[in-house]
Amino acid sequence: MSHGTFACNVCCMDGRVQLPLNTYIREQLGSDVYVDTITEPGPERYFIEDAAASKALVAQMLLRVGISLENHGASEVFVSAHDECAGHPDVDRETKIRCVQAYHRGHPEEVAQPPRPQRRSTSRTSATTGLVEALR
């Protein structure tokens, strides 16, 4: 059981992105929102990699998202990527956006298609089947 309003953010562990992302999420949802933060180096890359280790890491991230949704009642889930990422270097920004969007739609093979930016709410029950992106 939680006290307050929560959102969940899956993002890079890079300390430079934490404050700007939390600020962005609070601007979108309200200044009183607490942000549960799940970090991995370049998390968006795992959404399109086919390796067993990547699939296991995605499963762990989704488990953590589930905790945020079930225990804190998070109303939205954000996935973010950033430029100059040490965890996902040598990839342009548009490809990172497509990685997140393709994972959300459940179709990693769509990475080559142009991105369609969006931000949607997610319910507690849908969080284990996909992540919602918010990229700027």
C-alpha positions as a printed Julia matrix, in Angstrom:
136×3 Matrix{Float64}:
  0.0     0.0     0.0
  1.42    3.37   -0.97
  1.06    6.89    0.29
  0.98    9.4    -2.54
  0.87    9.29   -6.32
  3.53    7.34   -8.21
  4.92    6.88  -11.7
  7.6     4.45  -12.83
 10.63    5.32  -14.97
 12.91    2.78  -16.69
 16.03    4.68  -17.65
 19.79    4.67  -17.97
 21.9     4.56  -14.84
 23.75    7.69  -16.04
 23.45   10.19  -13.2
 23.15   13.09  -15.63
 19.66   11.99  -16.71
 18.0    11.36  -13.34
 17.03   14.9   -12.36
 15.92   16.0   -15.86
 13.79   12.86  -16.26
 12.16   13.21  -12.85
 11.48   16.87  -13.59
  9.93   15.99  -16.96
  7.71   13.31  -15.43
  6.55   15.67  -12.68
  5.81   18.36  -15.27
  3.64   15.85  -17.15
  1.85   14.32  -14.15
  2.04   16.87  -11.34
  4.66   18.11   -8.92
  3.46   15.82   -6.12
  4.26   12.61   -8.04
  6.91   10.24   -6.68
  9.0     8.56   -9.39
 10.1     4.95   -8.9
 13.3     4.69  -10.96
 14.55    1.43  -12.47
 18.03    1.83  -13.94
 20.2    -0.16  -16.32
 22.95    1.08  -18.65
 21.17    1.85  -21.93
 18.02   -0.15  -21.11
 16.37    0.41  -24.5
 18.97   -1.82  -26.19
 17.74   -4.9   -24.34
 14.29   -4.53  -25.87
 15.52   -5.51  -29.33
 18.41   -7.85  -28.54
 17.55  -11.51  -28.97
 20.17  -12.86  -26.58
 18.97  -14.89  -23.61
 20.77  -12.52  -21.23
 18.86   -9.55  -22.68
 15.53  -11.37  -22.34
 16.37  -12.2   -18.72
 17.24   -8.57  -18.01
 13.97   -7.37  -19.58
 12.12   -9.87  -17.38
 13.86   -8.43  -14.32
 12.98   -4.87  -15.36
  9.34   -5.9   -15.84
  9.34   -7.53  -12.42
 10.48   -4.23  -10.92
  7.88   -2.31  -12.94
  5.27   -4.71  -11.56
  6.36   -3.9    -8.01
  5.96   -0.19   -8.73
  2.51   -0.76  -10.21
  1.22   -3.24   -7.65
  2.78   -1.87   -4.47
  2.91    1.84   -5.2
 -0.02    2.04   -7.59
  2.05    3.79  -10.26
 -0.31    5.26  -12.84
  2.18    5.52  -15.72
  5.37    3.85  -16.86
  8.05    5.75  -18.77
 10.99    4.31  -20.7
 13.69    6.76  -21.68
 16.89    6.86  -23.69
 19.47    9.6   -24.01
 22.25   10.78  -26.28
 25.9     9.94  -25.54
 24.9     6.82  -23.6
 27.85    4.68  -22.5
 25.53    1.67  -22.18
 24.24    1.94  -25.76
 26.94    3.84  -27.66
 27.27    4.24  -31.41
 23.51    4.34  -31.97
 21.68    7.4   -33.21
 18.78    8.96  -31.3
 16.1     7.93  -33.81
 17.13    4.28  -33.54
 16.91    4.48  -29.74
 13.41    5.89  -30.01
 12.4     3.1   -32.39
 13.86    0.5   -29.98
 11.6     1.69  -27.18
  8.54    2.02  -29.39
  9.03   -1.39  -31.01
  9.31   -3.05  -27.62
  6.18   -1.31  -26.39
  4.23   -2.55  -29.4
  5.72   -6.03  -28.96
  7.3    -6.01  -32.42
 11.1    -5.58  -32.25
 11.3    -6.28  -35.98
  9.72   -2.85  -36.57
 12.86   -1.0   -35.5
 13.59    0.02  -39.1
 10.28    1.89  -39.4
 10.02    5.6   -38.62
  9.16    6.45  -35.01
  5.72    7.55  -33.87
  6.24    9.47  -30.58
  3.57    8.84  -27.99
  2.9     8.7   -24.28
  0.05    6.69  -22.88
 -1.18    5.62  -19.49
 -0.84    2.01  -18.54
 -2.93   -0.06  -16.2
 -1.48   -2.26  -13.5
 -2.41   -5.39  -15.43
 -0.83   -4.34  -18.73
  2.58   -3.45  -17.32
  3.94   -6.95  -17.6
  3.22   -7.09  -21.32
  4.82   -3.83  -22.36
  6.39   -0.56  -21.29
  5.18    2.9   -22.13
  7.68    5.38  -23.48
  8.07    9.08  -22.97
 10.93   10.45  -24.98
 11.83   14.04  -25.7
